[in-house]
Coordinates of N, CA and C in Angstrom, one line a residue:
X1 N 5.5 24.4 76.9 CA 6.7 24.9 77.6 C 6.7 24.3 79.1
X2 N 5.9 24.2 79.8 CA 5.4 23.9 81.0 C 5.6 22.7 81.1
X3 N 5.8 21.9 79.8 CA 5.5 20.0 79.8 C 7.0 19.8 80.4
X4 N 8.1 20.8 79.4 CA 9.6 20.6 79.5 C 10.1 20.5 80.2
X5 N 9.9 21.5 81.7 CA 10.3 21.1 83.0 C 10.0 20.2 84.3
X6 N 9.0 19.6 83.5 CA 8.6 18.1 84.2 C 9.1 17.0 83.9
X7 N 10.0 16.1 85.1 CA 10.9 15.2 84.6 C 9.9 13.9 83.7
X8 N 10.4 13.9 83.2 CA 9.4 12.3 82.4 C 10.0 10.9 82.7
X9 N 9.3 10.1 83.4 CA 9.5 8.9 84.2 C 9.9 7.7 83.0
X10 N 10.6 7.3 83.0 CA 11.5 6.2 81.8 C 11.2 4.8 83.2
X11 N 10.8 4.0 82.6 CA 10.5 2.6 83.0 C 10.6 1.3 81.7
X12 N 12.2 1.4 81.0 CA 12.1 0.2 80.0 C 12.8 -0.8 80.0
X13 N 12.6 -2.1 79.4 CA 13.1 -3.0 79.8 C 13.3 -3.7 78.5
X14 N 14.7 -3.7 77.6 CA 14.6 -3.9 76.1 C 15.4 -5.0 75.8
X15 N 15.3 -5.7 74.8 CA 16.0 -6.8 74.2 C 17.7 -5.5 73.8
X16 N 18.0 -6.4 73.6 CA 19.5 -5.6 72.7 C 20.9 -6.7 72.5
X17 N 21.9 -6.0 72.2 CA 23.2 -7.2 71.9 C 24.5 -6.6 71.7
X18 N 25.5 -6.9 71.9 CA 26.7 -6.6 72.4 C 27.5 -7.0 71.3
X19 N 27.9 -6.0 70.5 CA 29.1 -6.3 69.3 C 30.2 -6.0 69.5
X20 N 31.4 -6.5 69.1 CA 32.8 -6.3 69.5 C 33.2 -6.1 68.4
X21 N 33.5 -4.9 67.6 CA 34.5 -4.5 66.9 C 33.5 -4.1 65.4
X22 N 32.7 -4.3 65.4 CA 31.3 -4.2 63.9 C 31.0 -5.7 63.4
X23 N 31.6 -6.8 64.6 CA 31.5 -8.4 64.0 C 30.1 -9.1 64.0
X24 N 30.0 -9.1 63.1 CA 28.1 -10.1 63.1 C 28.4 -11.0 63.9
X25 N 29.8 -12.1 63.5 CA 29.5 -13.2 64.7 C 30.0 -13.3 66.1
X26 N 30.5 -11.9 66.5 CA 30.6 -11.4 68.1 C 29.6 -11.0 68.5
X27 N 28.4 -11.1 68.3 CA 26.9 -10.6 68.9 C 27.1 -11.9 70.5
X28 N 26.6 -10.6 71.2 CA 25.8 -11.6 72.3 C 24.6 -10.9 72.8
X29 N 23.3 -11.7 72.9 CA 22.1 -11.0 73.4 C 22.5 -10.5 74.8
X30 N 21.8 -9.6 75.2 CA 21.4 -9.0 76.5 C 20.6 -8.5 76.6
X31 N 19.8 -7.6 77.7 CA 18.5 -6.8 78.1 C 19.2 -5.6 78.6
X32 N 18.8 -4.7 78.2 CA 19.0 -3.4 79.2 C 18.0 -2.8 79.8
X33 N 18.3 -2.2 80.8 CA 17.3 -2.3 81.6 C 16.9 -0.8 82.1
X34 N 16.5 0.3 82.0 CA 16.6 1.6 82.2 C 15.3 1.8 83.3
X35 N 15.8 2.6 84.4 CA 14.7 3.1 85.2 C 15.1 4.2 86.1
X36 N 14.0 5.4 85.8 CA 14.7 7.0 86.2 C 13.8 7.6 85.9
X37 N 14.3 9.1 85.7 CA 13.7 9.9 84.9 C 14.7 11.3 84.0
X38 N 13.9 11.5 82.9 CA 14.6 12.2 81.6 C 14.0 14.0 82.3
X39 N 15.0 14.5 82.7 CA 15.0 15.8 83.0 C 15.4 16.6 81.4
X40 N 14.1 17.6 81.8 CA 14.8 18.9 80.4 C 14.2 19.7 80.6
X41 N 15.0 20.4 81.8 CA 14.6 22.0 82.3 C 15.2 22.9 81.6
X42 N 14.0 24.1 81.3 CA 13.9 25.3 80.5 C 15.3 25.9 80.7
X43 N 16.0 25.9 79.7 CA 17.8 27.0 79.5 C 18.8 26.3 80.0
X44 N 18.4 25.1 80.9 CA 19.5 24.3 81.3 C 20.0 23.0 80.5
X45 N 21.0 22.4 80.7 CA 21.4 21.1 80.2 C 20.3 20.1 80.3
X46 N 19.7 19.4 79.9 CA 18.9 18.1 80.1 C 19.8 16.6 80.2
X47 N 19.1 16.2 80.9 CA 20.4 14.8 81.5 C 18.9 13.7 82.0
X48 N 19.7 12.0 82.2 CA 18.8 11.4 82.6 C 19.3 10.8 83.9
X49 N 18.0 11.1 85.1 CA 18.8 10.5 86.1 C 18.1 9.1 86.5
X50 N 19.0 8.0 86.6 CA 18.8 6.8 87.6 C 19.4 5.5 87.0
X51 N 18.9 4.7 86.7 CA 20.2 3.4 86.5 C 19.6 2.5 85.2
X52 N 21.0 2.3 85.1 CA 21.1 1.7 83.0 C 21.6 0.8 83.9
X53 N 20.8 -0.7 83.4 CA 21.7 -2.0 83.7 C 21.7 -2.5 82.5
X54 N 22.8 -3.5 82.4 CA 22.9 -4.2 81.5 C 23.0 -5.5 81.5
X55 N 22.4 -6.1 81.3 CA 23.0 -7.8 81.6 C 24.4 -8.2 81.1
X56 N 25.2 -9.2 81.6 CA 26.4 -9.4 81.1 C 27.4 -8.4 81.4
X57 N 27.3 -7.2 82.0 CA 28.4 -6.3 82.2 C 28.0 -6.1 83.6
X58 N 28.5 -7.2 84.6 CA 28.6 -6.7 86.2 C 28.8 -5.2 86.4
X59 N 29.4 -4.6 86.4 CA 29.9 -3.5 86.6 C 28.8 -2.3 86.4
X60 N 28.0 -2.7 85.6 CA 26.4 -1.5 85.4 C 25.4 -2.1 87.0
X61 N 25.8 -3.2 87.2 CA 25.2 -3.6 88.2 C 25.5 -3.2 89.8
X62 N 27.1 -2.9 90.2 CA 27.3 -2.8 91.2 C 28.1 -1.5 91.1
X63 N 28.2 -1.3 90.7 CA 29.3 0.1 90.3 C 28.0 1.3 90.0
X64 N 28.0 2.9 90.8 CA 27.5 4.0 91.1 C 27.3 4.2 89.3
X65 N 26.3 4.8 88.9 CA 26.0 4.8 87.6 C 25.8 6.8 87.6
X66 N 26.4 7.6 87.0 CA 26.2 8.8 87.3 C 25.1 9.2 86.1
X67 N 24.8 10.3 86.8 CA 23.5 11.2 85.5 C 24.3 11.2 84.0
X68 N 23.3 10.4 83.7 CA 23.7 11.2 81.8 C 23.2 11.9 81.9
X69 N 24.7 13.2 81.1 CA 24.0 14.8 80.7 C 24.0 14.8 79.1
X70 N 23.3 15.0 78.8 CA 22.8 15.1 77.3 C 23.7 16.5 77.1
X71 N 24.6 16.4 75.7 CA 25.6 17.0 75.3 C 25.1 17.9 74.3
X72 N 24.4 16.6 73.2 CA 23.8 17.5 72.0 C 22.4 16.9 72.0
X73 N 21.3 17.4 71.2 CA 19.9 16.7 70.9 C 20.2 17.6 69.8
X74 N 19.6 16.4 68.7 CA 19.1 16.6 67.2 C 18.5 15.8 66.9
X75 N 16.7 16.3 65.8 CA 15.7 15.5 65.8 C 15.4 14.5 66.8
X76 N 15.4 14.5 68.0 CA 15.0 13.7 68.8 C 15.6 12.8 69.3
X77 N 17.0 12.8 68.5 CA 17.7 11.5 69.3 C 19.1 12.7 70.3
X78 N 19.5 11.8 71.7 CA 20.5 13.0 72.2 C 21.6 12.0 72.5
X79 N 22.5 12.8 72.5 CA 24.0 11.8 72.8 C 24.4 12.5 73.9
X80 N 24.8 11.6 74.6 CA 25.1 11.9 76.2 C 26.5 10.6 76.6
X81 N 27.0 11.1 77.4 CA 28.0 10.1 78.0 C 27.4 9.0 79.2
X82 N 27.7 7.8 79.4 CA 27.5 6.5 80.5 C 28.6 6.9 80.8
X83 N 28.8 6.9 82.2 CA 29.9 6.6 83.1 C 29.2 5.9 84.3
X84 N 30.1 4.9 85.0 CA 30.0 4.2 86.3 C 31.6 4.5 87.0
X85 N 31.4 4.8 88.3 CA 32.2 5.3 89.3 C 32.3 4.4 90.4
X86 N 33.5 3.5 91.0 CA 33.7 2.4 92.1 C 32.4 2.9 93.1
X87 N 32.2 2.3 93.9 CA 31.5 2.6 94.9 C 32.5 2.6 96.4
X88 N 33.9 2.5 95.8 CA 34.7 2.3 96.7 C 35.6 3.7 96.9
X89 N 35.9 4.3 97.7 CA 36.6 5.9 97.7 C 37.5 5.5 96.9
X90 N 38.7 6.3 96.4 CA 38.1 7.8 95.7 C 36.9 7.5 94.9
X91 N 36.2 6.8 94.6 CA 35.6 6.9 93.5 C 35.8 6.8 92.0
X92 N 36.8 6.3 91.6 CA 37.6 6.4 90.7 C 36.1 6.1 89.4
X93 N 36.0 6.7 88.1 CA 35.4 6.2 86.5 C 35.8 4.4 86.8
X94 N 35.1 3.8 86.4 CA 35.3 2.5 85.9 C 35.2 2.0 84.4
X95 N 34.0 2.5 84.2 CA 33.4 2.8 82.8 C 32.9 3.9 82.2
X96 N 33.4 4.1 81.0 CA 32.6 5.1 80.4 C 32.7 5.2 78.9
X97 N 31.9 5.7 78.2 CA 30.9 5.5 76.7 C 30.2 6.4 76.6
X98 N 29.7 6.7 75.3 CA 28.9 7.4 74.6 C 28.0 6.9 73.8
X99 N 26.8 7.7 74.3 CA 25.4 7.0 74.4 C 24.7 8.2 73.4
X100 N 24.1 7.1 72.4 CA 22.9 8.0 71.9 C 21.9 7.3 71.9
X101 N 20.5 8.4 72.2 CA 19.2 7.5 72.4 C 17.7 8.5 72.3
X102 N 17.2 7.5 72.2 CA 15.5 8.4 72.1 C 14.8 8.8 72.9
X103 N 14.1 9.9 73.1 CA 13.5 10.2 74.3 C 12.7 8.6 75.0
X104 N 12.1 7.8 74.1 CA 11.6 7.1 75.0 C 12.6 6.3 75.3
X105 N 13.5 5.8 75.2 CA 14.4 5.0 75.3 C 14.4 3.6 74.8
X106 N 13.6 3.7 73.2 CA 13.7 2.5 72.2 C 14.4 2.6 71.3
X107 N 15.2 3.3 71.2 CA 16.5 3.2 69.9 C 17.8 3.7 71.1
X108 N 18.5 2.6 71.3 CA 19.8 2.8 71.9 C 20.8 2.3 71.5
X109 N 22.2 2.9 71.2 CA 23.4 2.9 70.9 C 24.5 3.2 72.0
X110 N 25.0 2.3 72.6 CA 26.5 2.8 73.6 C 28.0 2.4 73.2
X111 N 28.5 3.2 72.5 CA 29.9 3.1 72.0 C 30.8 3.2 72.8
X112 N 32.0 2.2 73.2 CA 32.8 2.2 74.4 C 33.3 1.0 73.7
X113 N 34.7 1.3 75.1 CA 35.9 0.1 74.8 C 35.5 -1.3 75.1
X114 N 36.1 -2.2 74.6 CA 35.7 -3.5 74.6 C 36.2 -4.1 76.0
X115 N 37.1 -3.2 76.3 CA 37.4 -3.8 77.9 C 36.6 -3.4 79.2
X116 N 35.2 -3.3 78.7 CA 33.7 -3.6 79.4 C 33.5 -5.2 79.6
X117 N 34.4 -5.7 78.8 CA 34.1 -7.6 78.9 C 35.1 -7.9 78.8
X118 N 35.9 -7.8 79.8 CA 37.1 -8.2 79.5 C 38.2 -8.2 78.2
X119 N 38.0 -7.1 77.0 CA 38.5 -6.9 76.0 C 39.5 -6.4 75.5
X120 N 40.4 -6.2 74.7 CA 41.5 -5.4 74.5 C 40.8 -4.1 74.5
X121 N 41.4 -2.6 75.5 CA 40.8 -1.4 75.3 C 40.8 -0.4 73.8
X122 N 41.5 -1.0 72.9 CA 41.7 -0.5 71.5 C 40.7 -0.7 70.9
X123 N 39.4 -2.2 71.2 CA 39.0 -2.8 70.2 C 37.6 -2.1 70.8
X124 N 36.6 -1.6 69.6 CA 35.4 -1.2 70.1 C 34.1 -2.2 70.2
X125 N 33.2 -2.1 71.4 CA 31.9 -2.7 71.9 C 31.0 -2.1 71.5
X126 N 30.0 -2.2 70.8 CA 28.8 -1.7 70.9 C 27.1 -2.6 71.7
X127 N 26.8 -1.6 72.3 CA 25.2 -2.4 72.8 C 23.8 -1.4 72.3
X128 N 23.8 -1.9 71.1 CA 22.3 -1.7 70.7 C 20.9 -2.2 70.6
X129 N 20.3 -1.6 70.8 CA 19.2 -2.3 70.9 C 18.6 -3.5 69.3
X130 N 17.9 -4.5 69.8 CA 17.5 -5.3 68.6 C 18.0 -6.4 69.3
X131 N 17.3 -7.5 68.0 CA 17.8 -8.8 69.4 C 18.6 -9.4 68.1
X132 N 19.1 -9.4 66.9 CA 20.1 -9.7 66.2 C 20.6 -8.6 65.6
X133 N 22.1 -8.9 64.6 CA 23.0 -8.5 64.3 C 21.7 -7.3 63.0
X134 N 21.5 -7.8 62.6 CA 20.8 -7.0 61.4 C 20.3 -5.6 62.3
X135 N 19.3 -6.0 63.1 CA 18.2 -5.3 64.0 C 19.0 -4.3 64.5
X136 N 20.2 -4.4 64.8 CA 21.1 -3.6 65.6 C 21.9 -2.9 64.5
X137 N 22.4 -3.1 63.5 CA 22.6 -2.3 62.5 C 21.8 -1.5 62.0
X138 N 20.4 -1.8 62.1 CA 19.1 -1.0 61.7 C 19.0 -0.1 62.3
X139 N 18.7 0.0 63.7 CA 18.7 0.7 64.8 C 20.1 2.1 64.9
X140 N 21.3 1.1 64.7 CA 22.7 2.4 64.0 C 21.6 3.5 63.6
X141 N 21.6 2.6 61.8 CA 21.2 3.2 61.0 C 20.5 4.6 61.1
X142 N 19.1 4.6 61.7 CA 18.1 4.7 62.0 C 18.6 6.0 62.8
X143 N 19.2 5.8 63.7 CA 19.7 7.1 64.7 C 20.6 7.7 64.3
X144 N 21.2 7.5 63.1 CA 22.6 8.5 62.6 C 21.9 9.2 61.6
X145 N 20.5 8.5 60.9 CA 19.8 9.3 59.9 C 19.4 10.6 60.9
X146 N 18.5 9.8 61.6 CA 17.4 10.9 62.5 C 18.6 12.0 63.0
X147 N 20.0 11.6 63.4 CA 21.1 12.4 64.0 C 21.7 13.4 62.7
X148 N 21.2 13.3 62.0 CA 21.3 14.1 60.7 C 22.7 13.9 60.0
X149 N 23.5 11.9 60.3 CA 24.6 11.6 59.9 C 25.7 12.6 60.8
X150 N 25.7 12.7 61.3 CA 26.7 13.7 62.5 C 28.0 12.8 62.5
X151 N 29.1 13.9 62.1 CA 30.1 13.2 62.1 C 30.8 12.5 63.4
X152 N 30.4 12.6 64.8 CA 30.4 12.3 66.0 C 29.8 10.9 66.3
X153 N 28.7 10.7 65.7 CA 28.5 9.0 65.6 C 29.0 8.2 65.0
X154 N 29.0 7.0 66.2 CA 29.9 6.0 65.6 C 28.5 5.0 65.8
X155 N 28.8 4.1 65.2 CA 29.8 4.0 64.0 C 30.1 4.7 62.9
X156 N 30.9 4.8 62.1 CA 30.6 5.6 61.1 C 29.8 5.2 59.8
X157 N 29.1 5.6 58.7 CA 27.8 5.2 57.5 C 29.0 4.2 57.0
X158 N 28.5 2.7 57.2 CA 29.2 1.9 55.9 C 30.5 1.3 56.7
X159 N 30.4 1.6 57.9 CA 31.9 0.6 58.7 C 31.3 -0.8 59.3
X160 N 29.6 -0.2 59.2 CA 29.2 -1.8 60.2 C 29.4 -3.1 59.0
X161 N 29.8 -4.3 59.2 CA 30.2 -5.4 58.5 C 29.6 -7.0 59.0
X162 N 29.0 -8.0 57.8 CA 29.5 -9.1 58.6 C 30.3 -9.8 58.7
X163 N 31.7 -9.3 58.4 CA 32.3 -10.5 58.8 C 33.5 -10.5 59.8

């Protein structure tokens, strides 16, 4: 009990890849880059605080990155929201996505609009971890099982595609 309220120090630095819409041949490699720590104090909400970069998406880079608050946790994986905020007053959201991931931070999924890369905002981005299209479907896989298939993950069982 005692362990729970001690933040746990996240220092990772992962391969991953950026899919537009569930397309095998829209992969682009990137790294993401996570460094903070995973708070999960006794009766309170648990959240992660400090900075998700991403290669290829300026905006994780210069743009204020707020605490993910972890929403739900099942079996070990928790879904929590990414948001980045201007650094410029008001502050306005710039980006924001829905994030599921592992306490250590090696199975990661961020579901968000494609107009993170310049995209139409209809069309969906995913950045998971794995360094190809397969690895990154595995990885889905892998966290919607452990997520006990929750109708809340996306992708949804059987929408990921190659073509």
């Amino acid at each position: 009990m005692y362990q729970l309220q001690l933040p746990k120090k996240i220092d990772v630095e992962t391969a991953a890849v950026i899919i537009t819409n569930d397309r095998a041949d829209s992969i682009e490699p990137t790294v993401v880059r996570i460094h903070g720590k995973l708070h999960k104090p006794l009766f309170k909400q648990h959240y992660f605080e400090g900075s998700f970069i991403i290669d290829g998406i300026e905006a994780t880079k210069k743009d204020w990155q707020n605490k993910i608050p972890i929403v739900k946790h099942n079996n070990g994986i928790n879904m929590g929201s990414l948001f980045y905020s201007s650094p410029i007053k008001p502050h306005d959201f710039t980006f924001v996505s829905t994030i599921y991931f592992d306490d250590e931070f090696e199975n990661i999924n961020i579901w968000t609009a494609a107009s993170w890369l310049g995209g139409d905002e209809k069309d969906s981005l995913f950045i998971v971890t794995g360094t190809n299209y397969e690895q990154a479907v595995e990885t889905q896989n892998q966290l919607r099982k452990q997520f006990d298939n929750d109708d809340w993950f996306v992708p949804k069982a059987g929408e990921m595609s190659s073509s």
